[in-house]
PDB file of C-alpha atoms and ligand atoms in Angstrom:
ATOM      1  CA  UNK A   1      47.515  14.931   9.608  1.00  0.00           C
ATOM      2  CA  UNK A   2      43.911  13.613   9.490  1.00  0.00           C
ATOM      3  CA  UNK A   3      43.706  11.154   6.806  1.00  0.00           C
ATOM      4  CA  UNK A   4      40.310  11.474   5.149  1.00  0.00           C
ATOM      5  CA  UNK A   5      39.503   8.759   2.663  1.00  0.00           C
ATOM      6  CA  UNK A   6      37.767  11.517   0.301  1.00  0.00           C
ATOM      7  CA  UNK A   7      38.002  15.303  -0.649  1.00  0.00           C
ATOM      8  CA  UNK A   8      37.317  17.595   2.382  1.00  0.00           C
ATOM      9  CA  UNK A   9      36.519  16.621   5.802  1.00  0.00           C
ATOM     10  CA  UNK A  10      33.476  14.636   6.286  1.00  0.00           C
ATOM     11  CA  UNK A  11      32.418  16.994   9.295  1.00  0.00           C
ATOM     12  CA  UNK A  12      31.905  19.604   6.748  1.00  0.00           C
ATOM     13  CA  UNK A  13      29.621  17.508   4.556  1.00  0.00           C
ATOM     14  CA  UNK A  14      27.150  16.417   7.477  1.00  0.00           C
ATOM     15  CA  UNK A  15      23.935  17.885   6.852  1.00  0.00           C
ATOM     16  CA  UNK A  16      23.605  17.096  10.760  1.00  0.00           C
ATOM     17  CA  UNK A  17      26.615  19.168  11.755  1.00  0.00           C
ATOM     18  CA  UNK A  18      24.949  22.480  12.993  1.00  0.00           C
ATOM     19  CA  UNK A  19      28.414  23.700  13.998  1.00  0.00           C
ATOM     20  CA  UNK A  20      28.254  22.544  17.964  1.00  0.00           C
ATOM     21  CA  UNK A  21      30.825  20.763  19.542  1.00  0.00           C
ATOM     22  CA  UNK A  22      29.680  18.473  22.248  1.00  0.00           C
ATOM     23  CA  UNK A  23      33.039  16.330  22.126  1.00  0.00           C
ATOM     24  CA  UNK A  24      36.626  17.860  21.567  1.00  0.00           C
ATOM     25  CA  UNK A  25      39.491  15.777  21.673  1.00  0.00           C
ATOM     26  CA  UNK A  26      42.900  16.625  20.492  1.00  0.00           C
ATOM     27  CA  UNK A  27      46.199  14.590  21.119  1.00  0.00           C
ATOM     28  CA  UNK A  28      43.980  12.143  23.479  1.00  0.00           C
ATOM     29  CA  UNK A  29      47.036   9.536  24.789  1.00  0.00           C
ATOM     30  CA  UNK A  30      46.482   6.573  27.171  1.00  0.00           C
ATOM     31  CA  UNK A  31      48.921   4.071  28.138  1.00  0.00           C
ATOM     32  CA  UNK A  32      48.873   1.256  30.534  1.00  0.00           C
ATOM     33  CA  UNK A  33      51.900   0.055  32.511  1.00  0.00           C
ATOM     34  CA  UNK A  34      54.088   1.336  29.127  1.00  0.00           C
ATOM     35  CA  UNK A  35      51.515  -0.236  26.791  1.00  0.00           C
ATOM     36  CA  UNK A  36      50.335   2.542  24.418  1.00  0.00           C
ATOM     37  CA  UNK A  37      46.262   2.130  23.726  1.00  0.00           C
ATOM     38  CA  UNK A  38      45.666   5.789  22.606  1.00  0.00           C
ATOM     39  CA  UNK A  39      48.450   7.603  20.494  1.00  0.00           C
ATOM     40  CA  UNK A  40      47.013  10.318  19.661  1.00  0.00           C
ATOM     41  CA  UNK A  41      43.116  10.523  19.292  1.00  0.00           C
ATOM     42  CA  UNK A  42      41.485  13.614  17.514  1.00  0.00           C
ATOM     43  CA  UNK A  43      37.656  13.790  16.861  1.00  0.00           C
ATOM     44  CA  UNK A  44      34.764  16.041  16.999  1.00  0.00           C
ATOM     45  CA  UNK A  45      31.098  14.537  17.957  1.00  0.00           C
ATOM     46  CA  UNK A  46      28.522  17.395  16.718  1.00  0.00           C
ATOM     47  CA  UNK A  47      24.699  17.828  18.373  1.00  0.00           C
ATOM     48  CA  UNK A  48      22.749  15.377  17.401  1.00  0.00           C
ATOM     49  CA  UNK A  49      25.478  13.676  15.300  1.00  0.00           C
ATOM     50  CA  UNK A  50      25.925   9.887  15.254  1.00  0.00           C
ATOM     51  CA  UNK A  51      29.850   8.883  14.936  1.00  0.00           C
ATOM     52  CA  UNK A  52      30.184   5.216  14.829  1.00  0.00           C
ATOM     53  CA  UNK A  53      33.824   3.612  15.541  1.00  0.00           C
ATOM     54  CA  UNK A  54      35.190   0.565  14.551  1.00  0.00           C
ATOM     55  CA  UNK A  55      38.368  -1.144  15.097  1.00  0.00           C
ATOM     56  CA  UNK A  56      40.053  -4.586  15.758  1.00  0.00           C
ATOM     57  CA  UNK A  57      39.669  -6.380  19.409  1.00  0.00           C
ATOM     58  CA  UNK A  58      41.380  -4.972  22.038  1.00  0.00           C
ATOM     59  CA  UNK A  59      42.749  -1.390  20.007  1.00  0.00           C
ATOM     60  CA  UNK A  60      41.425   0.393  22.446  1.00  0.00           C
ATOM     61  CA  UNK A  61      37.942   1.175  21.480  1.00  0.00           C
ATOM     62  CA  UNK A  62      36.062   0.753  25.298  1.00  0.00           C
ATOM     63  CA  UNK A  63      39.184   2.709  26.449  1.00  0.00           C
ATOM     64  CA  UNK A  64      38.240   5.465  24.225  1.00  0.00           C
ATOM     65  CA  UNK A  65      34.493   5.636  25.512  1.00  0.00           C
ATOM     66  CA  UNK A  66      35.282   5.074  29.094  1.00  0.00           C
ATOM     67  CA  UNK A  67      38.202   8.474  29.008  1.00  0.00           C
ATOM     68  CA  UNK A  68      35.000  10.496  27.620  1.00  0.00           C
ATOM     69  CA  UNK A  69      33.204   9.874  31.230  1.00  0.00           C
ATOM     70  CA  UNK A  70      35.849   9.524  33.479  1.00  0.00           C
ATOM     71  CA  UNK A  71      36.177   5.843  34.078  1.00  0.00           C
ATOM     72  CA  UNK A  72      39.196   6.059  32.596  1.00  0.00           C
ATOM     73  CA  UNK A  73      41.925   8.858  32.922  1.00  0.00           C
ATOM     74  CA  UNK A  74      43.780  10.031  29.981  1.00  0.00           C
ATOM     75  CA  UNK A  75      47.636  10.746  30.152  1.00  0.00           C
ATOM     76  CA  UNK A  76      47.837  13.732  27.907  1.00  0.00           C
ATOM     77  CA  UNK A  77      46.036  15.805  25.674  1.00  0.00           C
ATOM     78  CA  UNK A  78      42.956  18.259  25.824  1.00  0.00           C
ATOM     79  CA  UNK A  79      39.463  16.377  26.263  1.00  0.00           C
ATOM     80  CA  UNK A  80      36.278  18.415  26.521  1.00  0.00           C
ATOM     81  CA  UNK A  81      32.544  16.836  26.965  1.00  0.00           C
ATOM     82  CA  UNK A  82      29.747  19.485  27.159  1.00  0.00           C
ATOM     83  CA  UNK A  83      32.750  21.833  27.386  1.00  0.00           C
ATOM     84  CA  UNK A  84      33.773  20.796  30.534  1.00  0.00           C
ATOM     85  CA  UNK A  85      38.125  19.963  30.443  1.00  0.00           C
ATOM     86  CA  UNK A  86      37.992  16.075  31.451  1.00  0.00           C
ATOM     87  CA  UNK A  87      41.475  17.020  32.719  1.00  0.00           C
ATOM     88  CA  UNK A  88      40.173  19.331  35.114  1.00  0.00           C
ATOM     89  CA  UNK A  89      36.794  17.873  36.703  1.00  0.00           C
ATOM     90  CA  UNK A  90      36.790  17.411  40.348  1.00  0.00           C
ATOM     91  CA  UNK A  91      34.760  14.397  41.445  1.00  0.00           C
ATOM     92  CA  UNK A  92      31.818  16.958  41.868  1.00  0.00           C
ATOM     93  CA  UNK A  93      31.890  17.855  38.696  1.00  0.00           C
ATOM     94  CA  UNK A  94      32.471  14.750  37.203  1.00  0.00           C
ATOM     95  CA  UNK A  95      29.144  13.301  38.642  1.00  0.00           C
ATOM     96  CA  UNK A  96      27.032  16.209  37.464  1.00  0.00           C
ATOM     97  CA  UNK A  97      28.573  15.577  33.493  1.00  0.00           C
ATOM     98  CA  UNK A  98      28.388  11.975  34.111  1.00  0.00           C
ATOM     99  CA  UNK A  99      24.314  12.337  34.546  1.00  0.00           C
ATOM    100  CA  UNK A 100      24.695  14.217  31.213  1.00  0.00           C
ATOM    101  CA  UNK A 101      26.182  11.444  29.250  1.00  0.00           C
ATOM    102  CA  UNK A 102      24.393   8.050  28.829  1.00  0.00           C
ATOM    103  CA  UNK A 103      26.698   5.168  28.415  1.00  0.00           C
ATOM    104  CA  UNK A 104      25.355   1.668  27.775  1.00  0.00           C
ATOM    105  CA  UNK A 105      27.869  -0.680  28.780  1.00  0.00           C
ATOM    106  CA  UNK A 106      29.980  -3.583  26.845  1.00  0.00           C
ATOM    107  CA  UNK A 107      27.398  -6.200  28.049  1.00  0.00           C
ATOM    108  CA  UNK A 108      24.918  -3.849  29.425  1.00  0.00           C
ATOM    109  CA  UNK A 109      24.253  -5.550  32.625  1.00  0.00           C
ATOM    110  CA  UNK A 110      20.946  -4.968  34.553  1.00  0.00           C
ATOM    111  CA  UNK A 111      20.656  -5.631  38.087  1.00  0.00           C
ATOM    112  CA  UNK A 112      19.083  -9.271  38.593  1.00  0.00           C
ATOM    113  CA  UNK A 113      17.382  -9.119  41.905  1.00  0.00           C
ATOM    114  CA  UNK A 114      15.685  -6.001  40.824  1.00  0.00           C
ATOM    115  CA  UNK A 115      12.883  -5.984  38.784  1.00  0.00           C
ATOM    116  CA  UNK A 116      12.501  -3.953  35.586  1.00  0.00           C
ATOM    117  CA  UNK A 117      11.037  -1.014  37.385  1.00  0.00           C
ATOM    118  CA  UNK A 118      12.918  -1.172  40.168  1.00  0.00           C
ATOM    119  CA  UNK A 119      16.419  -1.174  37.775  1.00  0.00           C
ATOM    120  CA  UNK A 120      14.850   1.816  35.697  1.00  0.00           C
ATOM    121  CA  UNK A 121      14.500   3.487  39.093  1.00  0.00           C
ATOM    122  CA  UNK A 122      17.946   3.072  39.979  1.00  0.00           C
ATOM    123  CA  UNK A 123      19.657   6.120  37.959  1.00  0.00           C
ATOM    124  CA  UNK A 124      17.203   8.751  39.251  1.00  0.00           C
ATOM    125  CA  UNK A 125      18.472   7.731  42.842  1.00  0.00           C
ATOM    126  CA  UNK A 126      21.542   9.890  41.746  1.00  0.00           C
ATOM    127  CA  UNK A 127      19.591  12.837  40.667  1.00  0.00           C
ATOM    128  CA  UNK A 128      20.339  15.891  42.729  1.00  0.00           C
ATOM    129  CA  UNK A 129      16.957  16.888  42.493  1.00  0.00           C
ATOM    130  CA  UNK A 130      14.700  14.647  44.683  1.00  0.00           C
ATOM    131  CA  UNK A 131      11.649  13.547  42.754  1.00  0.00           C
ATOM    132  CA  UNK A 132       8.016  12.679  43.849  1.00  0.00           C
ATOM    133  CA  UNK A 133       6.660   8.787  43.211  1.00  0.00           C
ATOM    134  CA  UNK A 134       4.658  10.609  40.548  1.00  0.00           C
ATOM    135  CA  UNK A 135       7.536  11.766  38.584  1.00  0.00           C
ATOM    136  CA  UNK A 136       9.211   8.658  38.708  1.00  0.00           C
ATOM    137  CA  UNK A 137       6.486   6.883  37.948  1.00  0.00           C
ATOM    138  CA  UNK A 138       6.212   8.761  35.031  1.00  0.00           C
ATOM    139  CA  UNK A 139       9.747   9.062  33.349  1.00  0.00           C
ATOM    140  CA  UNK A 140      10.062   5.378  34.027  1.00  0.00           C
ATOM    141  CA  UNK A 141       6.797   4.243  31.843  1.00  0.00           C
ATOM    142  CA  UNK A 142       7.519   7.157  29.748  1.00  0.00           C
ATOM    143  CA  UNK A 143      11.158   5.322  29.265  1.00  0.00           C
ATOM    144  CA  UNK A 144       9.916   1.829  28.687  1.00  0.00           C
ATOM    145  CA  UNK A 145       7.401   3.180  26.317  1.00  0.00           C
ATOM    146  CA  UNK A 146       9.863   4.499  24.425  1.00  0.00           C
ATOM    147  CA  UNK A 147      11.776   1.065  23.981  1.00  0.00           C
ATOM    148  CA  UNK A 148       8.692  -0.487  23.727  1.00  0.00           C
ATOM    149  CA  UNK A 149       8.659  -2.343  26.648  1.00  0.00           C
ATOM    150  CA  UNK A 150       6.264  -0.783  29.113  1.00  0.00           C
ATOM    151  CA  UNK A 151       4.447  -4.306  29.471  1.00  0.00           C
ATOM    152  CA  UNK A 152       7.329  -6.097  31.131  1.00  0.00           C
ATOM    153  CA  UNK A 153       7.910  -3.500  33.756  1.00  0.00           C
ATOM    154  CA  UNK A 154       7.137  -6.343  36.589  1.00  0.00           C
ATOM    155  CA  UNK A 155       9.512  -8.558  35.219  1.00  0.00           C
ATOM    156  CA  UNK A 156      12.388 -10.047  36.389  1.00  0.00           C
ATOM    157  CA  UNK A 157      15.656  -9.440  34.096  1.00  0.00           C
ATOM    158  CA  UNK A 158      15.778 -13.505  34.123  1.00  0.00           C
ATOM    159  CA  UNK A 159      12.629 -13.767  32.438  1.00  0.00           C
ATOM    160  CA  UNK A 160      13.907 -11.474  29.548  1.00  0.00           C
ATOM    161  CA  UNK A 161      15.706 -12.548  26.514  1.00  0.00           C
ATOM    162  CA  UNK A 162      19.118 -11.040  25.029  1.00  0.00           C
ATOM    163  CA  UNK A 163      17.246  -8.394  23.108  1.00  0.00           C
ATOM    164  CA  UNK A 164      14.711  -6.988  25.931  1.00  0.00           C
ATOM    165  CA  UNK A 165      17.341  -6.516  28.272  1.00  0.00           C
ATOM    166  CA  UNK A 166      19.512  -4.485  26.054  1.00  0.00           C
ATOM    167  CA  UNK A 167      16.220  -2.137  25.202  1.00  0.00           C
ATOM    168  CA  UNK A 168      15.737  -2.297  28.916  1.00  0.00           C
ATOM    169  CA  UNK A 169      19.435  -1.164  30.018  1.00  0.00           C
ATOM    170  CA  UNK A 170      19.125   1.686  27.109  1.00  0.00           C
ATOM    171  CA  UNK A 171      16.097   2.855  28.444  1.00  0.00           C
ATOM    172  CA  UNK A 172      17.637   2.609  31.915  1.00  0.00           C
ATOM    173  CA  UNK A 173      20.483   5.214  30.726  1.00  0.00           C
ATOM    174  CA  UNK A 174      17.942   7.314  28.821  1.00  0.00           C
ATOM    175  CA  UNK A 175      15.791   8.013  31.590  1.00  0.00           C
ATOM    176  CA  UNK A 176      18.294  10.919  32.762  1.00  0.00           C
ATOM    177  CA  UNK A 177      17.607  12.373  29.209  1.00  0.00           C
ATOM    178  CA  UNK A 178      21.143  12.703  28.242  1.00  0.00           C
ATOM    179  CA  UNK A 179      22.593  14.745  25.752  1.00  0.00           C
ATOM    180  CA  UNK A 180      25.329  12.495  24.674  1.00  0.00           C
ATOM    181  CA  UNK A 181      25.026   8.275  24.348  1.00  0.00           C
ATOM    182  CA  UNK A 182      27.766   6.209  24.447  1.00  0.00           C
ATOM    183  CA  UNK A 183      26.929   2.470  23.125  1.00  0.00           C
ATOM    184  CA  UNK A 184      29.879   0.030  23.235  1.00  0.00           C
ATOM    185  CA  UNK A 185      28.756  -2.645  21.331  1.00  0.00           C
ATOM    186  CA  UNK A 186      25.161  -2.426  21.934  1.00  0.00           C
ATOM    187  CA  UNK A 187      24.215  -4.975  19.830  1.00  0.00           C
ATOM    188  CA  UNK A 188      26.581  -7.439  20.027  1.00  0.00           C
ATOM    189  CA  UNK A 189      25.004 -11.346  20.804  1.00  0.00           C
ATOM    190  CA  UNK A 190      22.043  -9.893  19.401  1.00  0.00           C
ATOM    191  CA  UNK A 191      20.102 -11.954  16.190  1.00  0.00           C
ATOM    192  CA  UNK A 192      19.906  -9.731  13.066  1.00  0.00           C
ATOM    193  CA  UNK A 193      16.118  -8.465  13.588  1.00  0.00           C
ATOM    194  CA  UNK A 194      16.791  -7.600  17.214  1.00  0.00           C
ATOM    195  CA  UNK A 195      20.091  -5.898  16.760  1.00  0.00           C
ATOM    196  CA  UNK A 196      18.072  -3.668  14.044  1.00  0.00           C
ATOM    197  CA  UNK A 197      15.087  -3.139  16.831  1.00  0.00           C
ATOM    198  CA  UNK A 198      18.292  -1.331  18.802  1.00  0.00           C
ATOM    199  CA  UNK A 199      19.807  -0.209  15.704  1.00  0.00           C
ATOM    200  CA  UNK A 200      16.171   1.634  14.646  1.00  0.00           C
ATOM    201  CA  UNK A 201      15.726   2.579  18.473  1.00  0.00           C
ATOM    202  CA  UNK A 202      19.303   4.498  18.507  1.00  0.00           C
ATOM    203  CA  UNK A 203      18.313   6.478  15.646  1.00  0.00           C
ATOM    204  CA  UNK A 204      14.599   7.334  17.272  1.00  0.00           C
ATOM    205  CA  UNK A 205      16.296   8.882  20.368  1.00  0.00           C
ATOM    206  CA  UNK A 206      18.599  10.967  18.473  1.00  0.00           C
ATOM    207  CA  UNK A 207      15.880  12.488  16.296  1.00  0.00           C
ATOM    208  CA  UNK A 208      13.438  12.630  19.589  1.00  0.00           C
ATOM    209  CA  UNK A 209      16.114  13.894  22.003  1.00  0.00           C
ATOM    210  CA  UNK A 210      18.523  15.181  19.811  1.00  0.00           C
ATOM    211  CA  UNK A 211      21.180  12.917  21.391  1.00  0.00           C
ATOM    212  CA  UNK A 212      25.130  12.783  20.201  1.00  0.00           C
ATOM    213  CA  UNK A 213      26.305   9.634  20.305  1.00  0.00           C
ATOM    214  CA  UNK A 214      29.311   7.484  20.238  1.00  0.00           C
ATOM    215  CA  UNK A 215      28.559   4.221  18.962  1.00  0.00           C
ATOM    216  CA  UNK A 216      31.209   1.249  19.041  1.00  0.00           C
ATOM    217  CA  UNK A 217      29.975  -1.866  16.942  1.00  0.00           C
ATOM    218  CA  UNK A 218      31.786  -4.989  15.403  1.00  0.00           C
ATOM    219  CA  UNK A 219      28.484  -4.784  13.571  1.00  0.00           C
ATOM    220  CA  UNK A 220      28.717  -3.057   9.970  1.00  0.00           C
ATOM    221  CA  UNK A 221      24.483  -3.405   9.485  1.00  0.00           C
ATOM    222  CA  UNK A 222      23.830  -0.942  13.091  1.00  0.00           C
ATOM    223  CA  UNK A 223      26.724   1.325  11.738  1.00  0.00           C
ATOM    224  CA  UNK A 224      25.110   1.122   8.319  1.00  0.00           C
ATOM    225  CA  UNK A 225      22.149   2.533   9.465  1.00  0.00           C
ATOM    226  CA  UNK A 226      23.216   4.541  12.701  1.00  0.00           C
ATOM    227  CA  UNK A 227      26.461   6.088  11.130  1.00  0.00           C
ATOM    228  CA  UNK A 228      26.593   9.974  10.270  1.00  0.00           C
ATOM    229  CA  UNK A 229      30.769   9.851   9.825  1.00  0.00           C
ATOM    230  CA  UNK A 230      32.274   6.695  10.812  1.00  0.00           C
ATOM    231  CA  UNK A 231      36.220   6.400  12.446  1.00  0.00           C
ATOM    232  CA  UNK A 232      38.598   3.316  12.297  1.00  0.00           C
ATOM    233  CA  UNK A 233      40.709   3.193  15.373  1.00  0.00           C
ATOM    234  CA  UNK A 234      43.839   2.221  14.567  1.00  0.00           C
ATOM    235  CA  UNK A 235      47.445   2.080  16.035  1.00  0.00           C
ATOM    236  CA  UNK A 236      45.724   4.418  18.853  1.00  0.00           C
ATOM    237  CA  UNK A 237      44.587   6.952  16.123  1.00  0.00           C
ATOM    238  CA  UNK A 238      41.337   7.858  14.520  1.00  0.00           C
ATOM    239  CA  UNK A 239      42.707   8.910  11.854  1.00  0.00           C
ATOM    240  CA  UNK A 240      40.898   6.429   9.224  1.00  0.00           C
ATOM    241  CA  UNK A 241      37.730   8.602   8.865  1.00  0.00           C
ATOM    242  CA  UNK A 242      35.045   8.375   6.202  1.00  0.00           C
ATOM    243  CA  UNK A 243      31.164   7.923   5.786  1.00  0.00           C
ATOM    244  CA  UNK A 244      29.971   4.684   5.772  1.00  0.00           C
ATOM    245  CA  UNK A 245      30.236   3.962   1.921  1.00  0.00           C
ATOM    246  CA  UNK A 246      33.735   5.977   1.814  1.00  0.00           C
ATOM    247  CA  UNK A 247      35.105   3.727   3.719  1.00  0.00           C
ATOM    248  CA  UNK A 248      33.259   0.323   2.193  1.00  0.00           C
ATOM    249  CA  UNK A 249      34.944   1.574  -0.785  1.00  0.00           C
ATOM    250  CA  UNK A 250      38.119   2.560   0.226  1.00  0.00           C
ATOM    251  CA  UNK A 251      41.310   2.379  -1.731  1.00  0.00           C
ATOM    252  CA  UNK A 252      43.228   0.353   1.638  1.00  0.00           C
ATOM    253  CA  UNK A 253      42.561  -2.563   1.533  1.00  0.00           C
ATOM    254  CA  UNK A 254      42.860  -2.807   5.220  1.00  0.00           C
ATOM    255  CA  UNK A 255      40.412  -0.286   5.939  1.00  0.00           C
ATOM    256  CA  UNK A 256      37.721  -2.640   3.187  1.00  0.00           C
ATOM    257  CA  UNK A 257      39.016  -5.800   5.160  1.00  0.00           C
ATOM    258  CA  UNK A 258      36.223  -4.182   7.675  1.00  0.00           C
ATOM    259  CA  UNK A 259      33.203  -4.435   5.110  1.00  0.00           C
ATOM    260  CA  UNK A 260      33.742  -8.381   4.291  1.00  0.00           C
TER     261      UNK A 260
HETATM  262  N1  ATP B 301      42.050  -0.587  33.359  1.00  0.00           N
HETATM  263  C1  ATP B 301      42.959  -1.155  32.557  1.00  0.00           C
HETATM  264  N2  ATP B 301      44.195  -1.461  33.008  1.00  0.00           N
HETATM  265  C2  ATP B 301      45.122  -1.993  32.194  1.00  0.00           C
HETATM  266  N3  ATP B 301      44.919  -2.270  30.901  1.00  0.00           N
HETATM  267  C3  ATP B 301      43.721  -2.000  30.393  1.00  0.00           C
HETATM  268  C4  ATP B 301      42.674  -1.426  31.186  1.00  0.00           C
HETATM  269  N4  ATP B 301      41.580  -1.254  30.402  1.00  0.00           N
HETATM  270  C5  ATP B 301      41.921  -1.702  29.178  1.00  0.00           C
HETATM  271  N5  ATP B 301      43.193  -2.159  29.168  1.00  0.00           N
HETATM  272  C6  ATP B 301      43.912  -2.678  27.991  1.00  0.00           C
HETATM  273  O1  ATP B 301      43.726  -1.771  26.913  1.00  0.00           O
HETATM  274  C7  ATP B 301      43.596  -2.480  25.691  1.00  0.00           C
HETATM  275  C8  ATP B 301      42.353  -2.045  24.977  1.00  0.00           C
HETATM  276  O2  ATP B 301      41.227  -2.507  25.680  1.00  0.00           O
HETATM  277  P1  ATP B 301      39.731  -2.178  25.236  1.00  0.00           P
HETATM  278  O3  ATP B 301      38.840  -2.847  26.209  1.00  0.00           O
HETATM  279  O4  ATP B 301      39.568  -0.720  25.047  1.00  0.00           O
HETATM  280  O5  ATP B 301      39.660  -2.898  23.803  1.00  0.00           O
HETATM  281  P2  ATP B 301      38.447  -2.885  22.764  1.00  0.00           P
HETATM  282  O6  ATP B 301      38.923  -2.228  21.521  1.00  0.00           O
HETATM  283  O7  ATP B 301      37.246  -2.318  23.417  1.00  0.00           O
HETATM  284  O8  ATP B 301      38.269  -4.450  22.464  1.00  0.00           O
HETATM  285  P3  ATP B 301      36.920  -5.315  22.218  1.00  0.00           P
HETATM  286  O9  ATP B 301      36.534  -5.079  20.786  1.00  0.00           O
HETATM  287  O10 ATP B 301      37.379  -6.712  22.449  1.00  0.00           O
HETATM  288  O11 ATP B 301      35.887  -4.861  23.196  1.00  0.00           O
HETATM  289  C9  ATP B 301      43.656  -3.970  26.045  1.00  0.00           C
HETATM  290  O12 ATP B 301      44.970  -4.403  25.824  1.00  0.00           O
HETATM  291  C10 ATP B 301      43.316  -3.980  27.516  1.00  0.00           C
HETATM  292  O13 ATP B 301      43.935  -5.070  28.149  1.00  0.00           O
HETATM  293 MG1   MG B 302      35.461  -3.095  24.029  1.00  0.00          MG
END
């Protein structure tokens, strides 16, 4: 059984929830070498629904976000993105979803001997469609305009502090204009201001794109102000669900431990 901190499920009480399922997992289970990291993981991610998820170091959380694109394999259970069965993608089909779904990386690394418009380049190498030096030209400044940071296109990402090269690497994964975004920890090492710039930026492409996302964070101010249901992962469950305050205010004291 789901335990919900309050009343109903929250699902039914998001005014974002129009009803479509872009994520469906039910009875998710991972193990490593014996080790159980997912138990049993059930969720929903909605269009343009923001579900934030916290949970202790090492639970599992980067596991969680990497079975929802393929990087990592799940042992059991049903898993659809886009309403494609994870379980049953060939490698085909797991490229085409994986241009679908954004995922800005634990660290979010650009390329250092490239240049900023050279990195932003990069993903649109693995379009199928091949594009003219006027189309890239424009989704890339229309990408970096968008993170504010059309300016530093010439750039080398050693002349860039923490903060630019996290807008950078988002902008990098939003130039396929995904429909889902998965953000592990995007603002992690960031100083308060900056991590709201991505915080603020987050919610901007899900109202211009009408993005889903996924968002991990250790960071309670982002999932403050990106969260639309938030999920505690624990013992390789989501069960600990709640909105943002729900949870703050929760009756375990486990589950406030979180909100000191
Ligand atoms: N490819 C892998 N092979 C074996 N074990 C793995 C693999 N990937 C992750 N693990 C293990 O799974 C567990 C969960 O790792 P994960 O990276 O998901 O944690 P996390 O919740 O993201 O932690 P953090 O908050 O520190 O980023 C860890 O014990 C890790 O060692
Ligand atoms: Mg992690």
């Amino acid at each position: 059984m789901e335990q919900v901190i309050q009343g109903k499920s929250n699902e039914n009480r998001n005014p974002e929830n129009t009803g479509e399922k872009v994520v469906v997992a039910r009875h998710v289970k991972k193990a490593f070498d014996g080790l159980v990291i997912l138990s049993n993981v059930n969720f929903n991610l909605h269009k343009k629904e923001n579900i934030v998820v916290l949970g202790k170091s090492g639970t599992g959380k980067s596991v969680l976000i990497k079975s929802l694109v393929g990087l990592v394999e799940p042992d059991e259970g049903e898993l659809k993105v886009l309403g494609k069965d994870i379980f049953n993608l060939d490698a085909d089909e797991m490229e085409d979803l994986r241009r679908e779904v954004g995922y800005l990386f634990q660290g979010g690394a650009l390329y250092d001997s490239m240049n900023v418009c050279k990195n932003m380049e990069f993903p649109l190498k693995r379009q199928v469609k091949k594009l003219s030096k006027g189309e890239i030209k424009d989704l890339v400044e229309e990408s970096l305009e968008s993170v504010g940071l059309i300016e530093s296109m010439r750039k080398m990402p050693s002349e860039l502090s923490g903060g630019m090269k996290k807008r950078i690497a988002l902008a990098r994964t939003l130039i396929l204009k995904p429909k889902i975004m998965l953000y592990d920890e995007p603002t992690t090492g960031l100083d308060p201001v900056t991590s709201r710039e991505i915080s603020n930026l987050i919610m901007e492409m899900k109202e211009k794109y009408a993005i889903s996302s996924m968002i991990i964070t250790h960071d309670l101010a982002c999932a403050k102000l990106t969260a639309d249901r938030m999920f505690i992962l624990k013992d390789g469950t989501l069960d600990i669900e709640g909105s943002y305050d729900e949870l703050e205010q929760s009756d375990d004291p486990w589950v406030r431990a979180f909100f000191d």
